[in-house]
């Protein structure tokens, strides 16, 4: 390897990859806000429709130059052969499940998942003859024991929303492949450039681009990354005919946001760690869950499969729901919102928001107590955030008594 052939760092790829310029040679990527495309003659239209590679554009539900730039850039960051963008993160998860699965197939999935991911597996897929066994994702033996001859796919989030539990992706990939199944990882909380499930053996990765990729609270979006063959055979037909296309405008916002992703995530992860360390042992705080916390159970695994602990932490406040709500009332800087990955620090109470659909027993089995809060670290100054959460913890402890 010489200086001219050395692979480029993600920060560099995130700025320059797939900046396909129009004849005007613009510096910033062009926004092709168009539904369709015109052809010089019928022969060209016929040839474009015959070519299924997507190289020539025919209609923005199938593909669009700005969306393609976003897809190529995120694929380069992930080291994936191919990517397809979607209107939301849930459209990406749905495509990654519905694209490859068929009636009679069995899925093994982590029991702790974002509410809508679990809804697809538990409520939608059974209507099409696809069943799921939910397992404790942190226990490889539980995954192994749940495998059946008809198991076609394993599904997990790492870190899991909202418990922040890490899953050993390489170990679960090995179990999937030994059983002839695919491993799909929803990496919304793992974040591009922080955790790379494909490099650890996963076959398919999905993102809610709504989260860190936009990172500034503006656009919804999603993406599925996998081998070229998988994307062309299983994902592209699903997206093309069911229609959850990413709008070119949202793709343009996401494309520009990728340029600052590593900078933003580094700062947010430092802020998350600062808050996690400050809250450990603070009054009224029963437990702090953050993969990058040296005293935590997932620290070794975090060091093996992530470049940092991520931008989100979960805390258990004494006094259950009353304690958690008192914490929320006392915040000065942080905002109450069920999103994460944003420039603004956000806090949510999973038991009454993202996971309210589950019964108290189901939530307890997932490790989601009534005192749990999920905190997403933003770009503010660390001292302001630490003061905010310590002040809120003290106020909650005083109120609960
Ligand atoms: C783990 C996970 N996957 C998927 C999604 C869905 O993303 P979107 O809101 O972009 O559909 C979320 C949203 O919070 C999430 O937390």
Coordinates of C-alpha atoms and ligand atoms in Angstrom, one line a residue:
X1 CA 0.0 0.0 0.0
X2 CA 1.3 3.4 -0.9
X3 CA 0.2 6.9 0.1
X4 CA -1.9 7.1 -3.0
X5 CA -3.7 3.8 -2.5
X6 CA -4.1 3.9 1.3
X7 CA -7.9 3.6 2.2
X8 CA -9.5 6.9 3.1
X9 CA -10.8 7.5 6.6
X10 CA -14.7 7.6 7.2
X11 CA -14.5 11.4 7.8
X12 CA -13.0 11.9 4.4
X13 CA -15.4 9.5 2.7
X14 CA -18.3 11.3 4.4
X15 CA -17.4 14.5 2.7
X16 CA -16.4 13.4 -0.8
X17 CA -17.9 10.1 -1.8
X18 CA -20.4 10.1 -4.6
X19 CA -20.5 13.8 -5.2
X20 CA -21.7 13.3 -8.7
X21 CA -21.6 16.8 -10.3
X22 CA -23.9 18.1 -12.9
X23 CA -22.4 19.9 -16.0
X24 CA -22.3 23.1 -13.9
X25 CA -19.7 21.6 -11.6
X26 CA -21.3 22.8 -8.3
X27 CA -19.4 22.4 -5.0
X28 CA -22.3 21.3 -3.0
X29 CA -24.3 18.3 -4.2
X30 CA -27.2 19.0 -6.4
X31 CA -30.8 18.5 -5.3
X32 CA -32.7 16.7 -8.1
X33 CA -36.2 17.5 -6.9
X34 CA -38.0 15.7 -9.7
X35 CA -40.6 12.9 -9.9
X36 CA -39.6 11.7 -13.3
X37 CA -37.0 11.9 -16.2
X38 CA -37.3 12.6 -19.9
X39 CA -35.7 10.6 -22.7
X40 CA -34.4 11.8 -26.0
X41 CA -36.3 9.1 -27.8
X42 CA -38.5 6.0 -27.3
X43 CA -35.5 3.7 -27.8
X44 CA -33.7 5.2 -24.7
X45 CA -36.9 4.9 -22.6
X46 CA -37.2 1.2 -23.7
X47 CA -33.5 0.5 -22.8
X48 CA -33.8 2.3 -19.4
X49 CA -36.8 0.1 -18.4
X50 CA -35.1 -3.1 -19.6
X51 CA -32.0 -2.3 -17.5
X52 CA -32.8 -3.4 -13.9
X53 CA -29.4 -2.3 -12.5
X54 CA -30.8 1.2 -11.7
X55 CA -27.9 2.9 -13.6
X56 CA -30.4 5.0 -15.6
X57 CA -33.2 6.8 -13.8
X58 CA -36.8 6.3 -14.9
X59 CA -39.0 7.5 -11.9
X60 CA -38.1 8.7 -8.4
X61 CA -40.0 5.9 -6.7
X62 CA -37.4 3.5 -8.2
X63 CA -34.3 5.8 -8.0
X64 CA -33.2 9.4 -8.1
X65 CA -29.7 11.0 -8.5
X66 CA -29.7 12.8 -5.2
X67 CA -31.0 9.7 -3.4
X68 CA -28.3 7.6 -5.2
X69 CA -25.6 10.0 -3.9
X70 CA -26.8 9.5 -0.4
X71 CA -27.0 5.7 -0.8
X72 CA -23.5 5.5 -2.3
X73 CA -22.0 7.7 0.4
X74 CA -23.5 5.7 3.3
X75 CA -22.5 2.5 1.6
X76 CA -18.9 3.7 1.5
X77 CA -19.0 4.7 5.2
X78 CA -20.3 1.2 6.1
X79 CA -18.1 -0.7 3.7
X80 CA -21.3 -2.2 2.2
X81 CA -21.6 -3.3 -1.4
X82 CA -25.0 -1.6 -1.8
X83 CA -27.6 0.5 0.0
X84 CA -31.2 1.5 -0.6
X85 CA -32.7 4.5 1.1
X86 CA -36.3 4.6 2.4
X87 CA -38.8 7.1 3.6
X88 CA -38.3 6.2 7.3
X89 CA -36.3 3.9 9.5
X90 CA -39.4 1.7 10.0
X91 CA -39.7 1.4 6.2
X92 CA -36.1 0.1 6.2
X93 CA -36.8 -2.4 8.9
X94 CA -40.0 -3.6 7.2
X95 CA -38.1 -4.0 3.9
X96 CA -35.3 -5.9 5.5
X97 CA -37.8 -8.3 7.0
X98 CA -40.6 -8.6 4.4
X99 CA -38.1 -8.6 1.4
X100 CA -36.4 -11.9 2.2
X101 CA -39.0 -13.7 4.4
X102 CA -41.9 -16.0 3.1
X103 CA -44.7 -17.9 4.7
X104 CA -43.5 -20.8 6.9
X105 CA -40.3 -19.0 7.8
X106 CA -39.3 -18.6 11.5
X107 CA -37.4 -15.6 13.0
X108 CA -35.4 -15.4 16.2
X109 CA -35.3 -11.9 17.6
X110 CA -34.1 -9.9 20.6
X111 CA -36.9 -9.4 23.1
X112 CA -35.8 -5.8 23.8
X113 CA -36.5 -3.8 20.7
X114 CA -37.9 -0.5 19.7
X115 CA -41.8 -0.8 20.0
X116 CA -42.5 -0.7 16.2
X117 CA -39.8 -3.2 15.4
X118 CA -41.3 -5.6 17.8
X119 CA -44.8 -4.9 16.5
X120 CA -43.8 -6.0 12.9
X121 CA -42.4 -9.2 14.3
X122 CA -45.2 -10.0 16.8
X123 CA -48.3 -8.6 15.1
X124 CA -47.7 -8.2 11.4
X125 CA -45.5 -11.1 10.2
X126 CA -47.8 -13.8 11.8
X127 CA -50.6 -12.6 9.5
X128 CA -48.4 -13.8 6.6
X129 CA -47.4 -17.1 8.2
X130 CA -44.1 -16.0 9.7
X131 CA -43.5 -16.6 13.4
X132 CA -40.9 -15.2 15.8
X133 CA -39.3 -16.5 19.0
X134 CA -38.1 -13.6 21.2
X135 CA -35.0 -14.3 23.3
X136 CA -32.7 -12.7 25.8
X137 CA -30.3 -11.1 23.2
X138 CA -27.4 -10.9 25.6
X139 CA -27.3 -14.7 26.0
X140 CA -25.9 -16.5 22.8
X141 CA -27.1 -19.9 24.2
X142 CA -30.7 -18.5 24.1
X143 CA -30.3 -17.7 20.4
X144 CA -28.8 -21.2 19.7
X145 CA -31.7 -22.9 21.6
X146 CA -34.4 -21.0 19.6
X147 CA -33.0 -22.0 16.2
X148 CA -35.2 -24.4 14.1
X149 CA -34.8 -25.9 10.7
X150 CA -37.1 -23.3 9.2
X151 CA -35.3 -20.3 10.9
X152 CA -34.5 -17.9 8.1
X153 CA -33.6 -14.7 9.9
X154 CA -32.2 -13.4 13.2
X155 CA -33.0 -9.8 14.2
X156 CA -31.4 -7.5 16.8
X157 CA -30.6 -4.0 17.9
X158 CA -27.3 -3.2 19.6
X159 CA -27.4 -1.1 21.7
X160 CA -31.1 -2.0 22.3
X161 CA -33.7 0.7 22.5
X162 CA -34.2 1.7 25.4
X163 CA -32.2 -0.5 27.8
X164 CA -28.8 0.1 26.0
X165 CA -27.9 -3.6 26.3
X166 CA -25.2 -4.6 23.9
X167 CA -25.4 -7.8 21.9
X168 CA -22.3 -9.7 20.8
X169 CA -23.0 -9.3 17.1
X170 CA -20.1 -11.6 15.9
X171 CA -21.4 -14.5 18.2
X172 CA -25.0 -14.1 16.9
X173 CA -23.8 -13.9 13.3
X174 CA -22.0 -17.2 13.8
X175 CA -25.2 -18.8 15.2
X176 CA -27.2 -17.4 12.3
X177 CA -24.9 -18.7 9.6
X178 CA -24.5 -22.2 11.2
X179 CA -28.3 -22.5 10.9
X180 CA -28.3 -21.2 7.3
X181 CA -30.1 -17.9 8.4
X182 CA -29.5 -14.2 7.8
X183 CA -28.5 -11.8 10.6
X184 CA -30.3 -8.4 10.3
X185 CA -29.1 -5.6 12.7
X186 CA -31.0 -2.4 13.2
X187 CA -28.1 -0.1 14.0
X188 CA -30.1 3.0 14.9
X189 CA -28.4 3.3 18.3
X190 CA -25.1 1.7 17.1
X191 CA -24.6 4.6 14.6
X192 CA -22.6 4.6 11.3
X193 CA -18.8 4.9 12.0
X194 CA -19.3 3.8 15.7
X195 CA -20.4 0.2 15.2
X196 CA -20.1 -1.7 12.0
X197 CA -22.3 -4.8 12.1
X198 CA -21.4 -5.9 8.5
X199 CA -17.7 -6.1 9.5
X200 CA -18.8 -8.3 12.5
X201 CA -20.6 -10.7 10.3
X202 CA -24.1 -9.3 9.9
X203 CA -25.7 -9.8 6.5
X204 CA -28.0 -6.8 6.5
X205 CA -27.9 -3.4 8.4
X206 CA -30.7 -0.9 8.7
X207 CA -30.7 2.7 9.9
X208 CA -33.3 5.2 11.0
X209 CA -31.5 8.1 9.2
X210 CA -34.0 10.2 11.1
X211 CA -31.6 9.8 14.1
X212 CA -27.9 10.6 13.9
X213 CA -27.6 10.8 10.1
X214 CA -29.9 13.9 9.9
X215 CA -29.0 14.6 13.5
X216 CA -30.7 18.0 13.5
X217 CA -34.4 17.1 13.9
X218 CA -35.5 17.9 10.3
X219 CA -36.2 14.9 8.0
X220 CA -37.4 11.3 8.4
X221 CA -35.4 8.7 6.5
X222 CA -34.0 5.2 6.5
X223 CA -31.5 3.0 4.7
X224 CA -30.9 -0.8 4.2
X225 CA -27.3 -1.9 3.5
X226 CA -26.2 -5.4 2.3
X227 CA -24.5 -7.2 -0.5
X228 CA -25.3 -6.1 -4.0
X229 CA -27.1 -9.4 -4.7
X230 CA -29.3 -9.1 -1.6
X231 CA -30.2 -5.5 -2.3
X232 CA -31.0 -6.2 -6.0
X233 CA -32.9 -9.4 -5.4
X234 CA -34.7 -8.9 -2.1
X235 CA -34.8 -5.2 -1.2
X236 CA -35.1 -3.2 -4.5
X237 CA -38.3 -5.1 -5.8
X238 CA -39.9 -4.7 -2.4
X239 CA -39.3 -0.9 -2.3
X240 CA -40.0 -0.4 -6.0
X241 CA -43.5 -2.0 -5.8
X242 CA -44.6 -1.0 -2.3
X243 CA -43.3 2.6 -2.6
X244 CA -41.6 3.9 0.6
X245 CA -39.1 6.0 -1.4
X246 CA -37.0 8.6 0.3
X247 CA -37.8 12.1 -1.0
X248 CA -34.9 13.7 -3.0
X249 CA -35.2 16.7 -0.6
X250 CA -34.8 14.5 2.5
X251 CA -31.9 12.6 0.8
X252 CA -30.2 15.9 0.1
X253 CA -30.4 16.9 3.7
X254 CA -29.1 13.5 4.8
X255 CA -26.3 13.6 2.3
X256 CA -25.1 17.0 3.6
X257 CA -25.5 15.8 7.2
X258 CA -23.2 12.8 6.6
X259 CA -20.4 15.4 6.1
X260 CA -20.6 16.4 9.8
X261 CA -21.7 13.0 11.2
X262 CA -18.4 11.9 12.8
X263 CA -17.8 15.4 14.3
X264 CA -21.3 15.5 15.8
X265 CA -21.2 11.9 17.1
X266 CA -17.8 12.4 18.8
X267 CA -19.1 15.4 20.7
X268 CA -22.4 13.8 21.5
X269 CA -20.7 10.6 22.8
X270 CA -18.3 12.7 25.0
X271 CA -21.4 14.4 26.4
X272 CA -23.2 11.1 27.0
X273 CA -20.2 9.7 28.8
X274 CA -19.8 12.9 30.9
X275 CA -23.5 12.6 32.0
X276 CA -23.3 8.9 32.6
X277 CA -20.2 9.3 34.9
X278 CA -21.7 12.3 36.7
X279 CA -25.0 10.4 37.3
X280 CA -23.4 7.2 38.7
X281 CA -24.0 7.4 42.4
X282 CA -25.9 10.7 42.2
X283 CA -28.8 11.2 44.7
X284 CA -32.0 9.4 43.6
X285 CA -30.3 7.6 40.7
X286 CA -30.6 3.8 41.1
X287 CA -28.8 2.7 37.9
X288 CA -27.0 4.2 34.9
X289 CA -26.8 2.2 31.7
X290 CA -24.3 3.3 29.1
X291 CA -22.2 0.9 27.1
X292 CA -19.1 3.1 27.4
X293 CA -19.1 3.3 31.2
X294 CA -16.0 1.5 32.5
X295 CA -17.8 0.2 35.5
X296 CA -20.7 -1.2 33.4
X297 CA -21.3 -4.8 32.4
X298 CA -20.9 -4.2 28.6
X299 CA -17.7 -2.2 28.7
X300 CA -15.4 -5.0 27.3
X301 CA -17.9 -5.8 24.5
X302 CA -18.3 -2.1 23.8
X303 CA -14.5 -1.7 23.3
X304 CA -14.5 -4.7 21.0
X305 CA -17.4 -3.7 18.7
X306 CA -17.8 0.1 19.0
X307 CA -15.5 3.0 18.7
X308 CA -17.2 4.7 21.7
X309 CA -20.2 4.2 23.9
X310 CA -22.6 6.0 21.6
X311 CA -24.8 9.0 22.3
X312 CA -27.6 7.6 24.4
X313 CA -27.8 6.5 28.0
X314 CA -30.6 5.2 30.2
X315 CA -31.0 5.9 33.9
X316 CA -33.3 4.4 36.6
X317 CA -34.6 7.1 38.9
X318 CA -35.7 6.2 42.4
X319 CA -39.5 6.5 43.0
X320 CA -40.6 4.9 39.7
X321 CA -42.8 7.1 37.5
X322 CA -43.1 9.8 40.1
X323 CA -39.3 10.1 40.4
X324 CA -38.8 10.0 36.6
X325 CA -41.4 12.7 36.0
X326 CA -40.0 14.9 38.8
X327 CA -36.6 14.6 37.1
X328 CA -38.2 15.7 33.8
X329 CA -39.9 18.7 35.5
X330 CA -36.6 20.0 36.9
X331 CA -34.6 20.0 33.6
X332 CA -33.5 23.4 32.3
X333 CA -31.6 22.7 29.1
X334 CA -32.7 19.2 27.9
X335 CA -36.0 18.8 26.1
X336 CA -38.6 16.1 26.6
X337 CA -39.0 14.3 23.3
X338 CA -39.0 10.7 22.2
X339 CA -36.4 11.1 19.4
X340 CA -32.7 10.6 19.8
X341 CA -29.4 11.4 17.9
X342 CA -30.4 15.1 17.8
X343 CA -28.2 18.2 18.2
X344 CA -30.5 19.0 21.1
X345 CA -30.3 16.8 24.2
X346 CA -33.6 14.9 24.6
X347 CA -35.1 12.8 27.3
X348 CA -38.0 10.4 27.2
X349 CA -39.8 8.1 29.6
X350 CA -40.1 4.8 27.6
X351 CA -42.8 3.2 29.8
X352 CA -45.3 6.0 28.9
X353 CA -44.0 6.8 25.3
X354 CA -42.0 4.5 23.0
X355 CA -42.9 1.3 25.0
X356 CA -46.3 2.2 26.4
X357 CA -48.1 -0.4 24.3
X358 CA -46.6 -3.2 26.4
X359 CA -48.1 -4.4 29.6
X360 CA -46.1 -3.6 32.9
X361 CA -45.1 -7.3 33.0
X362 CA -43.8 -7.3 29.4
X363 CA -41.9 -4.1 30.2
X364 CA -40.5 -5.6 33.4
X365 CA -39.3 -8.7 31.4
X366 CA -37.5 -6.3 29.0
X367 CA -35.9 -4.4 31.9
X368 CA -37.9 -1.3 31.3
X369 CA -39.0 0.0 34.7
X370 CA -41.3 2.9 35.5
X371 CA -38.4 4.9 36.8
X372 CA -36.4 4.5 33.5
X373 CA -35.5 7.5 31.4
X374 CA -33.6 7.4 28.1
X375 CA -31.3 10.4 27.5
X376 CA -30.0 11.3 24.1
X377 CA -26.9 13.6 24.4
X378 CA -26.8 16.6 22.1
X379 CA -24.2 19.1 21.0
X380 CA -24.5 21.4 24.0
X381 CA -21.5 22.2 26.3
X382 CA -20.8 19.2 28.6
X383 CA -20.8 21.3 31.8
X384 CA -24.3 22.6 31.0
X385 CA -25.6 19.1 30.5
X386 CA -24.0 17.6 33.5
X387 CA -25.4 20.5 35.7
X388 CA -28.8 19.9 34.1
X389 CA -29.0 16.2 34.9
X390 CA -27.4 16.5 38.4
X391 CA -29.8 19.3 39.2
X392 CA -32.8 17.2 38.0
X393 CA -31.6 14.2 40.0
X394 CA -31.3 16.3 43.1
X395 CA -34.7 17.8 42.6
X396 CA -36.3 14.4 42.0
X397 CA -34.6 12.9 45.1
X398 CA -35.9 15.8 47.2
X399 CA -39.4 15.5 45.8
X400 CA -39.6 11.7 46.3
X401 CA -38.0 11.9 49.7
Ligands
LIG1 C1 -34.1 1.1 17.0 C2 -35.0 1.9 16.1 N1 -35.3 1.4 14.9 C3 -36.1 2.1 14.1 C4 -36.7 3.2 14.4 C5 -37.7 3.9 13.5 O1 -37.1 5.0 12.8 P1 -38.1 6.1 12.1 O2 -38.7 6.9 13.1 O3 -37.1 6.8 11.2 O4 -39.1 5.3 11.3 C6 -36.5 3.8 15.7 C7 -37.1 5.1 16.1 O5 -37.0 5.5 17.2 C8 -35.6 3.1 16.5 O6 -35.3 3.6 17.8

